[in-house]
Amino acid sequence: MTDGTTVGRASRQPLVAGIAAALAVLTLVAVGVLWLTSDRSEGATGTGTPKDTSAEAGFARDMSVHHQQAVEMSFIVRDRTSDEEVRRLAFDIASTQATQAGMLQGWLDMWGLDRTSEDPPMTWMKNASADGTDGTDGMDGMDGMDHGSMKGMAGGAAYKPHDGSLMPGMATNTQLDELRKAKGKAAEILYLKLMTAHHRGGVGMAEGAVELVKDPTERHLAQTMVQGQQSEIQLMADMLKARGASS
């Protein structure tokens, strides 16, 4: 015999997933129109399509994976606490990042590129750090970048995957297991701390994309990620403080 809480949570999961999927489809249609009508000649092949080794393709692949973990963590915490503030934040993050991941994967499909690559994560940042953005040496390629973007790129290029954490800010398998076992306030605090680190890593990647990506629509999405996640980092800092914790 199951209790009402279990049944309620089970019944809401398809609804949440359905809403995220619908948002992804609607947004992808709109962005597809923008992408097809925008000037994409810079940094592309002769047909205006990004190359397989381009920053456009690398960022789309890596950020899709990065976003998928944020969605996973948000679904986990939803079932580990009854706190409406945390559950509302988790829903917002899951919906936004599922939509953005769908957009990025949709662009890869439109470009005729695989959604995955045999290259290690963050290769697009490593190539830029080593060779510059236009085939020149690394310092020439960094001209015009602000200090924060350069620092973020350096950190991303040097990141070493471990215990399932493939890119900057991603939680490890051990941390995800801890989140699955935590309950109530402990789950809320752990989620907020893990998501804060996740957002900080994502911001660094998105700032790198703003500097390296030539496709204007994808670059705009990356800038939107920077602004949105920085705002959520501040919100989560306030939520942690209210729970007697710090980020």
Short mmCIF file of N, CA, C and O in Angstrom, two decimals, residues 176-225:
data_model
loop_
_atom_site.label_atom_id
_atom_site.label_comp_id
_atom_site.label_asym_id
_atom_site.label_seq_id
_atom_site.Cartn_x
_atom_site.Cartn_y
_atom_site.Cartn_z
N LEU A 176 26.32 13.07 -5.90
CA LEU A 176 24.95 12.77 -6.32
C LEU A 176 24.34 11.70 -5.43
O LEU A 176 23.14 11.77 -5.09
N ASP A 177 25.14 10.71 -5.05
CA ASP A 177 24.65 9.67 -4.13
C ASP A 177 24.28 10.27 -2.77
O ASP A 177 23.27 9.88 -2.16
N GLU A 178 25.08 11.23 -2.31
CA GLU A 178 24.78 11.90 -1.04
C GLU A 178 23.47 12.67 -1.13
O GLU A 178 22.67 12.67 -0.19
N LEU A 179 23.24 13.32 -2.28
CA LEU A 179 22.00 14.07 -2.47
C LEU A 179 20.80 13.13 -2.48
O LEU A 179 19.74 13.46 -1.93
N ARG A 180 20.94 11.97 -3.10
CA ARG A 180 19.85 11.00 -3.14
C ARG A 180 19.48 10.48 -1.75
O ARG A 180 18.34 10.08 -1.50
N LYS A 181 20.45 10.45 -0.84
CA LYS A 181 20.22 9.92 0.50
C LYS A 181 19.76 10.99 1.49
O LYS A 181 19.14 10.68 2.51
N ALA A 182 20.05 12.25 1.20
CA ALA A 182 19.71 13.34 2.12
C ALA A 182 18.20 13.59 2.11
O ALA A 182 17.51 13.29 1.15
N LYS A 183 17.73 14.18 3.21
CA LYS A 183 16.30 14.50 3.34
C LYS A 183 16.12 15.87 3.95
O LYS A 183 16.97 16.35 4.71
N GLY A 184 14.99 16.51 3.63
CA GLY A 184 14.62 17.75 4.27
C GLY A 184 15.65 18.85 4.11
O GLY A 184 16.19 19.07 3.02
N LYS A 185 15.93 19.52 5.22
CA LYS A 185 16.84 20.66 5.20
C LYS A 185 18.23 20.27 4.71
O LYS A 185 18.88 21.03 3.99
N ALA A 186 18.70 19.08 5.09
CA ALA A 186 20.03 18.62 4.65
C ALA A 186 20.08 18.49 3.13
O ALA A 186 21.08 18.86 2.50
N ALA A 187 19.00 17.99 2.54
CA ALA A 187 18.94 17.86 1.08
C ALA A 187 18.89 19.24 0.42
O ALA A 187 19.53 19.47 -0.62
N GLU A 188 18.15 20.16 1.02
CA GLU A 188 18.05 21.52 0.48
C GLU A 188 19.42 22.19 0.45
O GLU A 188 19.81 22.79 -0.57
N ILE A 189 20.14 22.11 1.57
CA ILE A 189 21.45 22.76 1.65
C ILE A 189 22.44 22.14 0.68
O ILE A 189 23.17 22.85 -0.03
N LEU A 190 22.44 20.81 0.61
CA LEU A 190 23.38 20.13 -0.29
C LEU A 190 23.05 20.49 -1.75
O LEU A 190 23.96 20.77 -2.54
N TYR A 191 21.78 20.48 -2.10
CA TYR A 191 21.38 20.84 -3.47
C TYR A 191 21.82 22.26 -3.82
O TYR A 191 22.38 22.50 -4.89
N LEU A 192 21.57 23.20 -2.91
CA LEU A 192 21.92 24.59 -3.17
C LEU A 192 23.42 24.77 -3.32
O LEU A 192 23.88 25.55 -4.17
N LYS A 193 24.19 24.05 -2.52
CA LYS A 193 25.65 24.15 -2.64
C LYS A 193 26.14 23.52 -3.95
O LYS A 193 26.99 24.10 -4.65
N LEU A 194 25.62 22.34 -4.27
CA LEU A 194 26.03 21.68 -5.51
C LEU A 194 25.61 22.48 -6.74
O LEU A 194 26.38 22.60 -7.70
N MET A 195 24.41 23.06 -6.69
CA MET A 195 23.94 23.82 -7.85
C MET A 195 24.68 25.15 -7.98
O MET A 195 24.91 25.64 -9.10
N THR A 196 25.09 25.72 -6.85
CA THR A 196 25.90 26.94 -6.92
C THR A 196 27.22 26.67 -7.63
O THR A 196 27.64 27.42 -8.52
N ALA A 197 27.89 25.58 -7.22
CA ALA A 197 29.14 25.19 -7.88
C ALA A 197 28.90 24.87 -9.35
O ALA A 197 29.69 25.24 -10.24
N HIS A 198 27.78 24.20 -9.63
CA HIS A 198 27.43 23.84 -11.00
C HIS A 198 27.23 25.09 -11.85
O HIS A 198 27.74 25.17 -12.99
N HIS A 199 26.52 26.06 -11.31
CA HIS A 199 26.30 27.32 -12.04
C HIS A 199 27.61 28.07 -12.27
O HIS A 199 27.81 28.64 -13.34
N ARG A 200 28.47 28.10 -11.27
CA ARG A 200 29.74 28.81 -11.44
C ARG A 200 30.56 28.19 -12.57
O ARG A 200 31.16 28.91 -13.38
N GLY A 201 30.58 26.87 -12.62
CA GLY A 201 31.28 26.21 -13.72
C GLY A 201 30.62 26.51 -15.05
O GLY A 201 31.29 26.75 -16.06
N GLY A 202 29.28 26.50 -15.07
CA GLY A 202 28.55 26.79 -16.30
C GLY A 202 28.76 28.21 -16.78
O GLY A 202 28.87 28.45 -17.98
N VAL A 203 28.83 29.15 -15.84
CA VAL A 203 29.07 30.55 -16.21
C VAL A 203 30.42 30.69 -16.89
O VAL A 203 30.57 31.38 -17.90
N GLY A 204 31.45 30.02 -16.34
CA GLY A 204 32.78 30.08 -16.95
C GLY A 204 32.78 29.54 -18.37
O GLY A 204 33.39 30.12 -19.28
N MET A 205 32.07 28.43 -18.58
CA MET A 205 31.97 27.86 -19.93
C MET A 205 31.21 28.80 -20.87
O MET A 205 31.62 29.01 -22.02
N ALA A 206 30.11 29.36 -20.38
CA ALA A 206 29.31 30.25 -21.22
C ALA A 206 30.07 31.53 -21.56
O ALA A 206 29.95 32.05 -22.68
N GLU A 207 30.85 32.05 -20.61
CA GLU A 207 31.66 33.23 -20.89
C GLU A 207 32.69 32.92 -21.97
O GLU A 207 32.97 33.77 -22.83
N GLY A 208 33.25 31.72 -21.92
CA GLY A 208 34.18 31.31 -22.97
C GLY A 208 33.49 31.26 -24.32
O GLY A 208 34.05 31.67 -25.34
N ALA A 209 32.26 30.77 -24.34
CA ALA A 209 31.51 30.69 -25.60
C ALA A 209 31.19 32.08 -26.14
O ALA A 209 31.23 32.31 -27.35
N VAL A 210 30.86 33.02 -25.25
CA VAL A 210 30.58 34.39 -25.69
C VAL A 210 31.78 34.96 -26.43
O VAL A 210 31.64 35.68 -27.42
N GLU A 211 32.98 34.61 -25.98
CA GLU A 211 34.20 35.12 -26.62
C GLU A 211 34.57 34.35 -27.89
O GLU A 211 35.11 34.94 -28.83
N LEU A 212 34.28 33.06 -27.94
CA LEU A 212 34.80 32.21 -29.01
C LEU A 212 33.79 31.91 -30.12
O LEU A 212 34.17 31.72 -31.27
N VAL A 213 32.51 31.83 -29.77
CA VAL A 213 31.49 31.45 -30.74
C VAL A 213 31.20 32.59 -31.71
O VAL A 213 31.07 33.74 -31.30
N LYS A 214 31.12 32.28 -32.99
CA LYS A 214 30.85 33.28 -34.02
C LYS A 214 29.37 33.34 -34.38
O LYS A 214 28.87 34.38 -34.79
N ASP A 215 28.66 32.23 -34.23
CA ASP A 215 27.24 32.21 -34.54
C ASP A 215 26.50 33.15 -33.59
O ASP A 215 26.54 32.96 -32.37
N PRO A 216 25.83 34.18 -34.10
CA PRO A 216 25.24 35.20 -33.22
C PRO A 216 24.12 34.68 -32.33
O PRO A 216 23.96 35.14 -31.20
N THR A 217 23.34 33.72 -32.81
CA THR A 217 22.24 33.21 -32.01
C THR A 217 22.74 32.36 -30.85
O THR A 217 22.27 32.47 -29.72
N GLU A 218 23.74 31.52 -31.13
CA GLU A 218 24.30 30.71 -30.05
C GLU A 218 25.06 31.58 -29.06
O GLU A 218 25.02 31.34 -27.85
N ARG A 219 25.75 32.59 -29.57
CA ARG A 219 26.47 33.51 -28.67
C ARG A 219 25.48 34.25 -27.76
O ARG A 219 25.74 34.45 -26.57
N HIS A 220 24.34 34.64 -28.31
CA HIS A 220 23.31 35.30 -27.50
C HIS A 220 22.78 34.36 -26.42
O HIS A 220 22.56 34.79 -25.27
N LEU A 221 22.58 33.10 -26.76
CA LEU A 221 22.13 32.13 -25.76
C LEU A 221 23.16 31.99 -24.65
O LEU A 221 22.80 31.93 -23.46
N ALA A 222 24.44 31.94 -25.01
CA ALA A 222 25.49 31.83 -24.01
C ALA A 222 25.48 33.03 -23.06
O ALA A 222 25.63 32.89 -21.84
N GLN A 223 25.28 34.22 -23.60
CA GLN A 223 25.21 35.42 -22.77
C GLN A 223 24.00 35.37 -21.84
O GLN A 223 24.06 35.78 -20.67
N THR A 224 22.89 34.84 -22.36
CA THR A 224 21.69 34.68 -21.53
C THR A 224 21.96 33.72 -20.38
O THR A 224 21.49 33.94 -19.25
N MET A 225 22.72 32.66 -20.64
CA MET A 225 23.08 31.71 -19.59
C MET A 225 23.91 32.39 -18.50
O MET A 225 23.69 32.16 -17.30
#
